[in-house]
Each structure stands twice: as structure tokens, then as C-alpha cells.
Tab-separated table of C-alpha atoms in Angstrom:
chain	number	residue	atom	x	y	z
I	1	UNK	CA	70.418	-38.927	42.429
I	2	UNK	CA	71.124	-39.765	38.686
I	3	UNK	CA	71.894	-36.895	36.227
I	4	UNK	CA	69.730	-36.545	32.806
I	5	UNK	CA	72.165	-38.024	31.327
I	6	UNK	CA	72.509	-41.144	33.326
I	7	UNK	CA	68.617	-40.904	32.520
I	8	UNK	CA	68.455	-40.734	29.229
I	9	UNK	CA	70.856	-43.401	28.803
I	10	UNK	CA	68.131	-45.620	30.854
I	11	UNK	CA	65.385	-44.397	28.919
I	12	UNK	CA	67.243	-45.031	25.267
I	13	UNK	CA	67.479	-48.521	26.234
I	14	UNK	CA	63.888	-48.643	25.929
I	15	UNK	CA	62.636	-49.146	22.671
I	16	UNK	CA	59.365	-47.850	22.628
I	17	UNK	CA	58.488	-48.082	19.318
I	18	UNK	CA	55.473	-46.551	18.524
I	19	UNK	CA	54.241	-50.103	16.851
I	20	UNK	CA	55.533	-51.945	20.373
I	21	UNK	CA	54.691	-51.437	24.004
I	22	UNK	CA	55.956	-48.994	25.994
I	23	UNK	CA	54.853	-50.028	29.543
I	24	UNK	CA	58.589	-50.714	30.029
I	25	UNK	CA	59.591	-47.367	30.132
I	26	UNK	CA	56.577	-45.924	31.879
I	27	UNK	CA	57.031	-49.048	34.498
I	28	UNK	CA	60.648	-47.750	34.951
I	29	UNK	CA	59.485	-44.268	35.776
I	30	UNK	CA	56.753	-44.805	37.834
I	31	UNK	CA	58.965	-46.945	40.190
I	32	UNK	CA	61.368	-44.079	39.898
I	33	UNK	CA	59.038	-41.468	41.020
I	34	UNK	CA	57.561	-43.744	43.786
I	35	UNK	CA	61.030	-44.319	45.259
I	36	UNK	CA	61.077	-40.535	45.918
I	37	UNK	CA	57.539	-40.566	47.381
I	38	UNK	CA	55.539	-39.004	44.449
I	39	UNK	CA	52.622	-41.343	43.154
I	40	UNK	CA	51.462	-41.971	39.547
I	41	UNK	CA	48.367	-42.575	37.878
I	42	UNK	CA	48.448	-44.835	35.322
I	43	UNK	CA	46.141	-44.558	31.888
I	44	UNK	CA	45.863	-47.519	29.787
I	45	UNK	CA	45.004	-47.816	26.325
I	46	UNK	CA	42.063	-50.439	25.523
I	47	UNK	CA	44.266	-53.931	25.483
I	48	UNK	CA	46.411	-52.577	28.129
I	49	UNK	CA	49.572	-52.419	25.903
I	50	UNK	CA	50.323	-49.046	26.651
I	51	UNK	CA	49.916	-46.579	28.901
I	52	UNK	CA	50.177	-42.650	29.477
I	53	UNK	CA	51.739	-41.474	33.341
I	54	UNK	CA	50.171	-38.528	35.084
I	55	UNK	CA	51.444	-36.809	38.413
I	56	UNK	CA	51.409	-34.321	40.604
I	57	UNK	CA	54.239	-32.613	43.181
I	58	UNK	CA	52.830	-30.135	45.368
I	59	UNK	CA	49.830	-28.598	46.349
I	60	UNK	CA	46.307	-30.492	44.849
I	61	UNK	CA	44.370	-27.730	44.949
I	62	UNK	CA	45.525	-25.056	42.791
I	63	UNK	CA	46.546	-25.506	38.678
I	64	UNK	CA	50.530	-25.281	38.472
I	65	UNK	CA	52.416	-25.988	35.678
I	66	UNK	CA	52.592	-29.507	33.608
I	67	UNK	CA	55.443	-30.914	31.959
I	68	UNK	CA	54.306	-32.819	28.924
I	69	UNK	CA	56.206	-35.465	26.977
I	70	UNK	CA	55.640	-38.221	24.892
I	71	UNK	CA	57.736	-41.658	25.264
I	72	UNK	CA	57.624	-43.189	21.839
I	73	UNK	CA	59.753	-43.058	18.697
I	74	UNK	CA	59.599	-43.316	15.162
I	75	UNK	CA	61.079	-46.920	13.728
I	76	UNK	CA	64.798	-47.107	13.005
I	77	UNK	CA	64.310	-49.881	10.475
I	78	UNK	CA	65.546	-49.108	6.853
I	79	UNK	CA	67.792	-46.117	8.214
I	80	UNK	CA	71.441	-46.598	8.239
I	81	UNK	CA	72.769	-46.593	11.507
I	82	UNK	CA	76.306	-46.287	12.675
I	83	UNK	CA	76.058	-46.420	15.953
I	84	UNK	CA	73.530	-48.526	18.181
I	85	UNK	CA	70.146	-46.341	18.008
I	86	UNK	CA	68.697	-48.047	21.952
I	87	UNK	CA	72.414	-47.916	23.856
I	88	UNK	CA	73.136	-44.300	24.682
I	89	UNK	CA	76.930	-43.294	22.697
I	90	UNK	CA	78.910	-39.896	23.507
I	91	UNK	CA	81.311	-38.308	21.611
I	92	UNK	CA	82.545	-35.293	21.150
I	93	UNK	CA	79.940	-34.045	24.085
I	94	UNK	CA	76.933	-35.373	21.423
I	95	UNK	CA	74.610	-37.973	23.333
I	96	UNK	CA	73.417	-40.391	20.630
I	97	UNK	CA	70.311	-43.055	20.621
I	98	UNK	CA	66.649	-43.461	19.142
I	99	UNK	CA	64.694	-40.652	20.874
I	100	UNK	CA	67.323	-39.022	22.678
I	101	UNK	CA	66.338	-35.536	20.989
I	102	UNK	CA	62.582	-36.686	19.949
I	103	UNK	CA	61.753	-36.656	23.130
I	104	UNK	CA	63.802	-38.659	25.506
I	105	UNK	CA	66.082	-35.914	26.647
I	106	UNK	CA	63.501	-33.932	28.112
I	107	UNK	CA	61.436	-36.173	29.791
I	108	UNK	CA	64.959	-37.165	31.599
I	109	UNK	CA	65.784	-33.439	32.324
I	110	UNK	CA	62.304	-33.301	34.228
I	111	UNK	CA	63.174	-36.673	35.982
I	112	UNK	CA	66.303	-35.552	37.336
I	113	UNK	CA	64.670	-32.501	38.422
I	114	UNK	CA	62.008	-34.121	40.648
I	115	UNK	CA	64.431	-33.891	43.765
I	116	UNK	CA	64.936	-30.610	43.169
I	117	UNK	CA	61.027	-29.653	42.926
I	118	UNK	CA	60.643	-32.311	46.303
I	119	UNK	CA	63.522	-30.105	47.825
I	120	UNK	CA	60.875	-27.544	49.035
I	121	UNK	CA	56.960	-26.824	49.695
I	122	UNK	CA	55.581	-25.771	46.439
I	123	UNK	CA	53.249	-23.216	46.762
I	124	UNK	CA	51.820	-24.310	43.103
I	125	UNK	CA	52.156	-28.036	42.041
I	126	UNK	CA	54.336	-29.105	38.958
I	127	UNK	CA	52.475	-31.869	36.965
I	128	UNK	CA	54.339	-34.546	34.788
I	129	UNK	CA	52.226	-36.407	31.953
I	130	UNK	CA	54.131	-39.033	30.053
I	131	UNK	CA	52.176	-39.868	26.944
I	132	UNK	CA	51.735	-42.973	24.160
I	133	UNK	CA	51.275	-42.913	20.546
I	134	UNK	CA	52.218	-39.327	19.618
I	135	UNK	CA	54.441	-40.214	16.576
I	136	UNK	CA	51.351	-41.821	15.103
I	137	UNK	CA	48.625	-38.955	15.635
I	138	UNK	CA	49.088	-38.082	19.115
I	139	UNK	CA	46.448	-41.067	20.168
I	140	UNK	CA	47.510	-41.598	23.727
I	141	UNK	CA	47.063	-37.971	25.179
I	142	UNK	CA	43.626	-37.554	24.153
I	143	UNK	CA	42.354	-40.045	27.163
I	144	UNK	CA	44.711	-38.333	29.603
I	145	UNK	CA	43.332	-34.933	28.460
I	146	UNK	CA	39.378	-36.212	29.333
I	147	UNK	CA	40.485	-36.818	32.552
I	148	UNK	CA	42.475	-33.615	33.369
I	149	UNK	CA	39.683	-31.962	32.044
I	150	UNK	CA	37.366	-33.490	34.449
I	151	UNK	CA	39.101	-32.117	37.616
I	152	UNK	CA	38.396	-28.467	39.368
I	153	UNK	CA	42.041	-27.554	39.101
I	154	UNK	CA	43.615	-27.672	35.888
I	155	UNK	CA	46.825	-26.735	35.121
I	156	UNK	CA	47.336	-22.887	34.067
I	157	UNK	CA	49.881	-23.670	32.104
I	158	UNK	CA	51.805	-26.580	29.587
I	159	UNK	CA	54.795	-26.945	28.441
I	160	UNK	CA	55.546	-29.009	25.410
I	161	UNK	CA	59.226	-30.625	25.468
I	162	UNK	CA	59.833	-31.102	22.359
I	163	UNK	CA	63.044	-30.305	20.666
I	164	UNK	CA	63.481	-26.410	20.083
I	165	UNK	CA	67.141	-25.993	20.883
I	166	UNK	CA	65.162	-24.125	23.914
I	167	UNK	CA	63.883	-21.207	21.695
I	168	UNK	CA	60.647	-20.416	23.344
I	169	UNK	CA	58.178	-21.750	20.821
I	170	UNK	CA	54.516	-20.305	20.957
I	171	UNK	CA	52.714	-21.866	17.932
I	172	UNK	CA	52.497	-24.467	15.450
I	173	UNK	CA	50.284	-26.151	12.532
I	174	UNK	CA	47.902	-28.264	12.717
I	175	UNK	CA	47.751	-31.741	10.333
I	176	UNK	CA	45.044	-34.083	9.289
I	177	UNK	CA	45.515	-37.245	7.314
I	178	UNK	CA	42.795	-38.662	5.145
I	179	UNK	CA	42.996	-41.986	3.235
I	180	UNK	CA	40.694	-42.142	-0.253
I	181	UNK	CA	39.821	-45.167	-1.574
I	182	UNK	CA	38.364	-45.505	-5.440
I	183	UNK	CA	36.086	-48.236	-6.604
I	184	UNK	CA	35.308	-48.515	-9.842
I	185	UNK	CA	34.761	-51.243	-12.540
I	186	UNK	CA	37.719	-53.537	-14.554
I	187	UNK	CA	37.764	-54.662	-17.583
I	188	UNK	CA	40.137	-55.688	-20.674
I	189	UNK	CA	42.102	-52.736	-21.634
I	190	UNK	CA	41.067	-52.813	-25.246
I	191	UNK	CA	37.164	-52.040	-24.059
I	192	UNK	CA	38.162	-49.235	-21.889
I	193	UNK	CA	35.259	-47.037	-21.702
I	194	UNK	CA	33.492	-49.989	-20.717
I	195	UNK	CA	35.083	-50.052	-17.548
I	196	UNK	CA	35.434	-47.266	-14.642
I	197	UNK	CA	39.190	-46.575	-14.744
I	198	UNK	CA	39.691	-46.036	-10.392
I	199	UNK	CA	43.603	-44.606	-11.235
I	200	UNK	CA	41.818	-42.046	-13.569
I	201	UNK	CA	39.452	-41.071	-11.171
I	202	UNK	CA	42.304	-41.291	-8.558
I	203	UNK	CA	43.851	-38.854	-10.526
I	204	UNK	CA	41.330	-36.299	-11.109
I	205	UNK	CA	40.921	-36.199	-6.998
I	206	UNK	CA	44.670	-35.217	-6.670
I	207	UNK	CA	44.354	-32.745	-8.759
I	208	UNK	CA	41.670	-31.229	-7.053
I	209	UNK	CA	43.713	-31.340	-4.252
I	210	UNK	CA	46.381	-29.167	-6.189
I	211	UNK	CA	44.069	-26.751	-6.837
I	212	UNK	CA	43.270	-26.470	-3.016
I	213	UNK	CA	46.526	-26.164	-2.159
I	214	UNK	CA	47.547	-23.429	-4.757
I	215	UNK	CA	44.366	-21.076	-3.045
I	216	UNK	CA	46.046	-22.087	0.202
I	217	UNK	CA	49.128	-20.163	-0.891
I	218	UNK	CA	47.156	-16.892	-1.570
I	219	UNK	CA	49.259	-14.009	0.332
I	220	UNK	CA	45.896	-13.184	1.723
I	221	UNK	CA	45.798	-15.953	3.456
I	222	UNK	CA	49.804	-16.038	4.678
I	223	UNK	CA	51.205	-15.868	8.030
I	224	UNK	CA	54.742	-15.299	7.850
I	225	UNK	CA	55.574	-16.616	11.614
I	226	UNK	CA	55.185	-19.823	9.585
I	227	UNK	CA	57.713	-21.834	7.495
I	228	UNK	CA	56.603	-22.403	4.473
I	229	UNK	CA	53.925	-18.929	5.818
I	230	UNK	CA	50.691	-21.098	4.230
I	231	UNK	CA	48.342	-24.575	4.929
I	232	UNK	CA	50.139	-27.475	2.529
I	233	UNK	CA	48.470	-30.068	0.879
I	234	UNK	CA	50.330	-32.949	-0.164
I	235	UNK	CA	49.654	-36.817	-1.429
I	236	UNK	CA	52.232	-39.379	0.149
I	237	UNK	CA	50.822	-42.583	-0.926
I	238	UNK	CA	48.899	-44.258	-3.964
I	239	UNK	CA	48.341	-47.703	-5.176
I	240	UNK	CA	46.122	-49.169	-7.474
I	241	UNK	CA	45.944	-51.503	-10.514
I	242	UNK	CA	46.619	-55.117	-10.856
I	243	UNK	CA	48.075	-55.507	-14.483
I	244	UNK	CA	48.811	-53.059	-17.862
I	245	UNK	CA	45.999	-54.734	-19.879
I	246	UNK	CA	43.415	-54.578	-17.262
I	247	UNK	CA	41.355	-51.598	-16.494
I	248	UNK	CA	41.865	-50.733	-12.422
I	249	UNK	CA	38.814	-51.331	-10.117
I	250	UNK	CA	40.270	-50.317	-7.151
I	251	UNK	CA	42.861	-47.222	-6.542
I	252	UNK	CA	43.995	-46.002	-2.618
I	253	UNK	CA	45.788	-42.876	-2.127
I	254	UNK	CA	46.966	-40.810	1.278
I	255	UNK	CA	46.744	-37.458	1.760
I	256	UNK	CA	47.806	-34.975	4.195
I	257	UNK	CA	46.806	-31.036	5.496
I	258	UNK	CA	49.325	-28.881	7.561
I	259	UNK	CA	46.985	-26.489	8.639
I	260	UNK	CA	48.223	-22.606	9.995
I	261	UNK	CA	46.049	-22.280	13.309
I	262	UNK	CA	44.209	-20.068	11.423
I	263	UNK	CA	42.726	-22.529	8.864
I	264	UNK	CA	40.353	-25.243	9.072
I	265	UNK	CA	42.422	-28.924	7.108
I	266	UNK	CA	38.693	-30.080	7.331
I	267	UNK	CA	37.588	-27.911	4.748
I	268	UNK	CA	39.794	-29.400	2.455
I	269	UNK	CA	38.731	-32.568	3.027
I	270	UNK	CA	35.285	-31.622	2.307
I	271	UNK	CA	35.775	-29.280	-0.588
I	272	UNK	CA	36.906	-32.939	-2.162
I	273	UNK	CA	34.457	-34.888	-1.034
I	274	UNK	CA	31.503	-32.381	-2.572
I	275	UNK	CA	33.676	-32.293	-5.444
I	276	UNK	CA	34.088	-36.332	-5.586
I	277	UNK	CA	29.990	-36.546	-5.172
I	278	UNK	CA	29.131	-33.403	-7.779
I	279	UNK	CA	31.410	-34.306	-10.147
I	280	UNK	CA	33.305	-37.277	-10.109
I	281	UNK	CA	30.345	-40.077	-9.085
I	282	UNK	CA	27.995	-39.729	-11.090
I	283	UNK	CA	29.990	-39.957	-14.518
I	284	UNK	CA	31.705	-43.448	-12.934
I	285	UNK	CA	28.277	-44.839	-11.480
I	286	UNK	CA	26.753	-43.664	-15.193
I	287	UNK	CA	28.904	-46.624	-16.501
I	288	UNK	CA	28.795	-48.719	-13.422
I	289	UNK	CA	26.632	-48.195	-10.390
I	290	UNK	CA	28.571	-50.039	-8.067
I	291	UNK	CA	31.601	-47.442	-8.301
I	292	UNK	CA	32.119	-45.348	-5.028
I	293	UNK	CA	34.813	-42.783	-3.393
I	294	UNK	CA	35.301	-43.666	0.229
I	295	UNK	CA	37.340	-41.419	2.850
I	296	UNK	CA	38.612	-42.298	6.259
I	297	UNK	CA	40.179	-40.250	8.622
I	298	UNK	CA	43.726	-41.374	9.495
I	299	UNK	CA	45.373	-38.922	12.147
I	300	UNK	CA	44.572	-35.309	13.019
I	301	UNK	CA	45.807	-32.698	15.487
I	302	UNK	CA	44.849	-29.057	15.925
I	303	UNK	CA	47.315	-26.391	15.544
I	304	UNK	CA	48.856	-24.463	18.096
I	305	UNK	CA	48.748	-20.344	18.829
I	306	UNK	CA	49.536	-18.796	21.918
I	307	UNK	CA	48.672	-15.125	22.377
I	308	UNK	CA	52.609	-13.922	22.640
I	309	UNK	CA	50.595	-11.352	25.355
I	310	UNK	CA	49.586	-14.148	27.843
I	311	UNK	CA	50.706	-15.029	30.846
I	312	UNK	CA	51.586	-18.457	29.489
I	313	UNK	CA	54.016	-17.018	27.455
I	314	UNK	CA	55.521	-14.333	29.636
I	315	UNK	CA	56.302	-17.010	31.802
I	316	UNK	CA	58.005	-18.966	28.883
I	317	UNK	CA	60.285	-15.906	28.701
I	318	UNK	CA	61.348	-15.868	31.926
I	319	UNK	CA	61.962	-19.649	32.326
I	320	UNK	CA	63.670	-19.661	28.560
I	321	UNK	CA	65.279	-16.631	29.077
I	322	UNK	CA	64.449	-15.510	25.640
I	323	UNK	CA	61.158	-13.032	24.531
I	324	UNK	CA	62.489	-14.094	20.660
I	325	UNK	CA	59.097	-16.225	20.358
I	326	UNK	CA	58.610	-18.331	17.189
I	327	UNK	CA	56.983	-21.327	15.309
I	328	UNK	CA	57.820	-25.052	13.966
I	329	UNK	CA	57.164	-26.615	11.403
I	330	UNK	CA	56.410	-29.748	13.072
I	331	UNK	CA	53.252	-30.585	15.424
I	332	UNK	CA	52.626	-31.200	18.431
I	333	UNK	CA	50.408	-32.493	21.420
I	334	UNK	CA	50.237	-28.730	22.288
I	335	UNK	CA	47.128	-27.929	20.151
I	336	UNK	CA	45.102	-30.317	22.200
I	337	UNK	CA	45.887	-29.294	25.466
I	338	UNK	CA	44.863	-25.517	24.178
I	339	UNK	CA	41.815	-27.147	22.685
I	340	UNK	CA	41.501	-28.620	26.554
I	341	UNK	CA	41.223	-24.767	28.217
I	342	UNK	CA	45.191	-25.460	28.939
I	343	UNK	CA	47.364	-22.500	28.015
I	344	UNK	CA	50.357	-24.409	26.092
I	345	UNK	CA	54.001	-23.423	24.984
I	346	UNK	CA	56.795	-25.796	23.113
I	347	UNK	CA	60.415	-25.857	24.753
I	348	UNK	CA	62.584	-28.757	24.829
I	349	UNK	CA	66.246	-29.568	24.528
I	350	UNK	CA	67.631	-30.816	20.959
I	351	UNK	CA	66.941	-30.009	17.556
I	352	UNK	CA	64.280	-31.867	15.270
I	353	UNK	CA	67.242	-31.357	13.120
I	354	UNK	CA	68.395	-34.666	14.270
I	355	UNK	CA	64.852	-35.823	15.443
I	356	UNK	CA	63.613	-39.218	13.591
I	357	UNK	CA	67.118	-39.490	11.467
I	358	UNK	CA	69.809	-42.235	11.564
I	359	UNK	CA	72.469	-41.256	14.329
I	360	UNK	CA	70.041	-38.856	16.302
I	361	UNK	CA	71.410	-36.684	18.851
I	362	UNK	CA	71.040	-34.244	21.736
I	363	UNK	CA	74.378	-31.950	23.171
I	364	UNK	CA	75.408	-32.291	26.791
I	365	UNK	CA	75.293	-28.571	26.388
I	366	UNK	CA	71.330	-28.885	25.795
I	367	UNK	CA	70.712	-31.160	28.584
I	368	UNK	CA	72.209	-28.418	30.823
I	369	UNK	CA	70.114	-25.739	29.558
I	370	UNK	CA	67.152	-27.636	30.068
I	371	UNK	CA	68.411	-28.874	33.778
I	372	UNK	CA	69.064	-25.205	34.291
I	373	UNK	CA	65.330	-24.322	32.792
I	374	UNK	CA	63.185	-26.244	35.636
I	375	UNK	CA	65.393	-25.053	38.015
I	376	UNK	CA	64.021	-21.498	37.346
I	377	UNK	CA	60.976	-23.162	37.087
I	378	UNK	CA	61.279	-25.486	40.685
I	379	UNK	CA	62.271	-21.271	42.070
I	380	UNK	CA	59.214	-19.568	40.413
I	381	UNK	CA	56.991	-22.383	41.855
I	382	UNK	CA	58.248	-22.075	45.603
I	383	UNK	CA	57.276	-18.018	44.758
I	384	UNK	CA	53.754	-16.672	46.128
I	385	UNK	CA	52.644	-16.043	42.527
């Protein structure tokens, strides 16, 4: 049977783009996994473009343990590549290629390790769900998750593969992007107060947003498991205006919330949108009445944490071999299966070090600690737990 590194290098060479298909890939493994006998459920999104993999080794009837991954990437366009980012490279016992850390290396540990779980009976199953659209909001999971939820036995336990050098990971924030959009009313710039300047108004809403975010940062309201130990607010994008001399009618501007599991990111987004209706609209629709402060919802995923006490993360420990628990700083899928009743841990080979840079990476020496991690894991299933 291949290694996980013979694998990944298949996987690399798809490049599932978040933008772009990935039926490809989950094509490949689903012919993969039927050649050994185990059969695969197949979730498509609405134009059938993409699609998320779900299956099951072992037993039907009882909740096991799932393996969760996600088989796009981020873009490699505008990064500065030196070597090619969907042909798998090795040097110096580095693996390189688009994905091979963020999150391609783990989903081809777990494929290698089928054989191994196939070897013998399972007395719990081992589930594998291969999602869509993560990179972009973790979109794709969400339809997978209705449908687990739906059946008596659900798993007791996920595991996250995303890149934590294999440091047992136990929590995370959670994120929610917002787009605002500002109408107001142009005119010349030499009648200004005639018009409703949107770039002003613009304005005054990220500064509200400051203000949120400096509460946020109350030591009150810290949790120093975290890095930074408080819920950020920050504005990525803005655009707006069409010429110096013209007062703007229209200004657009992006905001996120990284939320610690403890906070709410919706909050913030309606602390500014009673503040945008109190304050802000009626002095703009008290020059025109056409002006208006729109907000759409862009992306959002709850955070992530799991009581270091459970028995979802004592049996992180033992699989890891580590009780050093911690946090990232980036999100994951995880918060959603928790949200789903599914008791969720992150542990995956690589660093997001090198995740979604130019030249990413995973060691050889990773890949065999995570080859090394479901075998404990194939052992503690064949156990009468």
C-alpha cells in the first residue's frame, strides 16, 4: 500500500483551490477507499461543483471516532514561489507543495492508515469526513454536519487535523466577518454639507469598532490560554469615493471578530448596528433621506473549548502522547462539530507556521508522528472500551 508520503504527493497534485472544484481529489479518494472495500457517501454542494466525503470502518452501530479534514487551499497567486506549489519537492527531509501542511498531510496520514484500521474487527468504527470550502468560512461541513446529526450514533469523539506540530490542541476562537456598506448623498466638494459624506460616516463606524475592541481587551475579560488572551476586532478592507472634488455616496468596508469561546463576535456586530441606527442615520437621512448603513454577514465560525477533564481529551493525551494541552490562534471546523453534540480536539501534522505561505511545508519527521498517532488510535479502537 502507498505511504503518506506517496499520498500526499498525489493529493498536492490536486489543486483544489478553494475558488475551483475539488471533486478531483475527493474522486481520487473515494476510488481509493473503494479499492480496499470501504464505501463513501458523497455530499454535494448545490451546482454539484464540490463535494464533502463521509465514511465509516467498523461497526455501524456504536459512535467511534472521526477523522476530520478539509481538502482545499488558499490561492498561491501573487506569492513568490520557488519551487512548484501542486508537484510534491523534498529536500533536506522537508515535503513541499500547496496544502501539504494546511491540510493535505493529514488527510494522507489517515489514508495510508485505512489498511491498518481494515487489518482487524473494530470494536468501535473510525469515521473519515473530507470537507469543501473551509478556507473560505468553513461552508462545506455545515451540510455534512446536518446529516451526521440526523443519525442515532454519532461519533463520541473528533479530531481536527489541522497543523499543530501534534501538540494536543483543545480550543480555539471563534471569527465572524461582516461587510458594511454606506450610502449617502454626492455632491461638488465646494457644497459639502450639502451632501452626505459615506467615507465620513465610514469612518465614524470604524471607530466605533475601536472602541469595541479596546473593552474587548479589559483583563476582566482575558483568557490567557489565548494568544493575543482577548476577542480582536479589526477592519481589512475599505473603498469608497469616485474623485477628490466630489463628495462620496457610496463607502464599503470589511470587518472581522476573533472571538475567545467565551464571547459572543455577534454582539459586536450589533453594538454597531444600534450605534449606526441611534446615532449615525438620522444626522445623514436629516440631509438626505435616501442615505442608509447596510450589513451582510460574510463568514462565521464558533469557537472551540474542550473541557481539558473530558474524555475527549484524555483520549487526545493518550493518542498524542502529550497532557501539555493548548490553543491556536487560528480556527477551525472544530467549533461546529462541538456546536453538533460532537466532542472535538485539533491535532495534525505541520505547523501553520508554513500553512498558506510561499514554499509551504510539512517534515517527513511529522508525517511519521502522525502515521504513528492512528496507529495508537487503529489499537485503542480494536480495545473493548
Amino acid at each position: 500500500m502507498p505511504s503518506s508520503r506517496d499520498l500526499l504527493a498525489q493529493l498536492i497534485a490536486f489543486p483544489t483551490v478553494s475558488r475551483d472544484s475539488n471533486l478531483a481529489l475527493i474522486e481520487f479518494v473515494r476510488d481509493y477507499l473503494a479499492d480496499l472495500g470501504v464505501a463513501c457517501e458523497l455530499d454535494y454542494n448545490s451546482t454539484g461543483s464540490k463535494a464533502n466525503l463521509f465514511a465509516t470502518i467498523g461497526p455501524t452501530e456504536r459512535g467511534g471516532v472521526l477523522l476530520s479534514g478539509h481538502s482545499d487551499v488558499v490561492p498561491v497567486d501573487g506569492q513568490t514561489w520557488t519551487l512548484p506549489p501542486f508537484s510534491l519537492t523534498e529536500r533536506d527531509g522537508k515535503l513541499y507543495g500547496r496544502g501539504t501542511a494546511d491540510m493535505k498531510g493529514f488527510i494522507a496520514c489517515v489514508l495510508a492508515a485505512v489498511p491498518r484500521f481494515l487489518d482487524q474487527p473494530l470494536r468501535l468504527p473510525v469515521h473519515l469526513a473530507f470537507s469543501y470550502d473551509e478556507e473560505v468560512g468553513c461552508l462545506g461541513v455545515r451540510s455534512l454536519l446536518a446529516e451526521l446529526q440526523q443519525r442515532p450514533n454519532k461519533p463520541v469523539l473528533c479530531v481536527i487535523g489541522e497543523p499543530t506540530e501534534l501538540k494536543p490542541v483543545l480550543g480555539h476562537k471563534g471569527k465572524l466577518a461582516m461587510r458594511c456598506q454606506v450610502q449617502g448623498a454626492a455632491c461638488h466638494s465646494a457644497y459639502a454639507p450639502q451632501g452626505v459624506n459615506a467615507i465620513e460616516y465610514a469612518a465614524r463606524l470604524i471607530g466605533k469598532l475601536g472602541e469595541i475592541g479596546l473593552r474587548l481587551k479589559a483583563v476582566e475579560r482575558q483568557d490567557k490560554r489565548f494568544d493575543p488572551p482577548y476577542s480582536t476586532v479589526q477592519t481589512g478592507l475599505i473603498s469608497g469615493g469616485r474623485a477628490l472634488n466630489i463628495v462620496p455616496a457610496e463607502c464599503q468596508f470589511d470587518f472581522e471578530v476573533r472571538a475567545l469561546p467565551s464571547d459572543d463576535p455577534q454582539q459586536v456586530a450589533d453594538e454597531l448596528k444600534a450605534y449606526a441606527e441611534a446615532e449615525l442615520l438620522p444626522q445623514m437621512r436629516g440631509v438626505s433621506a435616501a442615505s442608509a448603513i447596510a450589513f451582510q454577514p460574510l463568514s462565521a465560525y464558533p469557537g472551540l473549548a474542550t473541557d481539558p477533564h473530558s474524555q475527549a481529551a484524555e483520549l487526545l493525551a493518550l493518542l498524542s502522547g502529550s497532557r501539555d494541552f493548548s490553543t491556536v490562534a487560528f480556527g477551525t471546523e472544530g467549533g461546529l462539530f462541538h456546536q453538533a453534540g460532537i466532542p472535538t480536539v485539533v491535532c495534525g501534522p505541520g505547523s501553520m507556521e508554513q500553512g498558506h505561505k510561499p514554499d509551504e511545508f510539512v517534515s517527513q519527521q511529522q508525517l511519521d508522528g502522525c502515521d504513528a498517532m492512528l496507529m495508537r488510535l487503529a489499537d485503542w479502537l480494536q480495545r473493548d472500551n
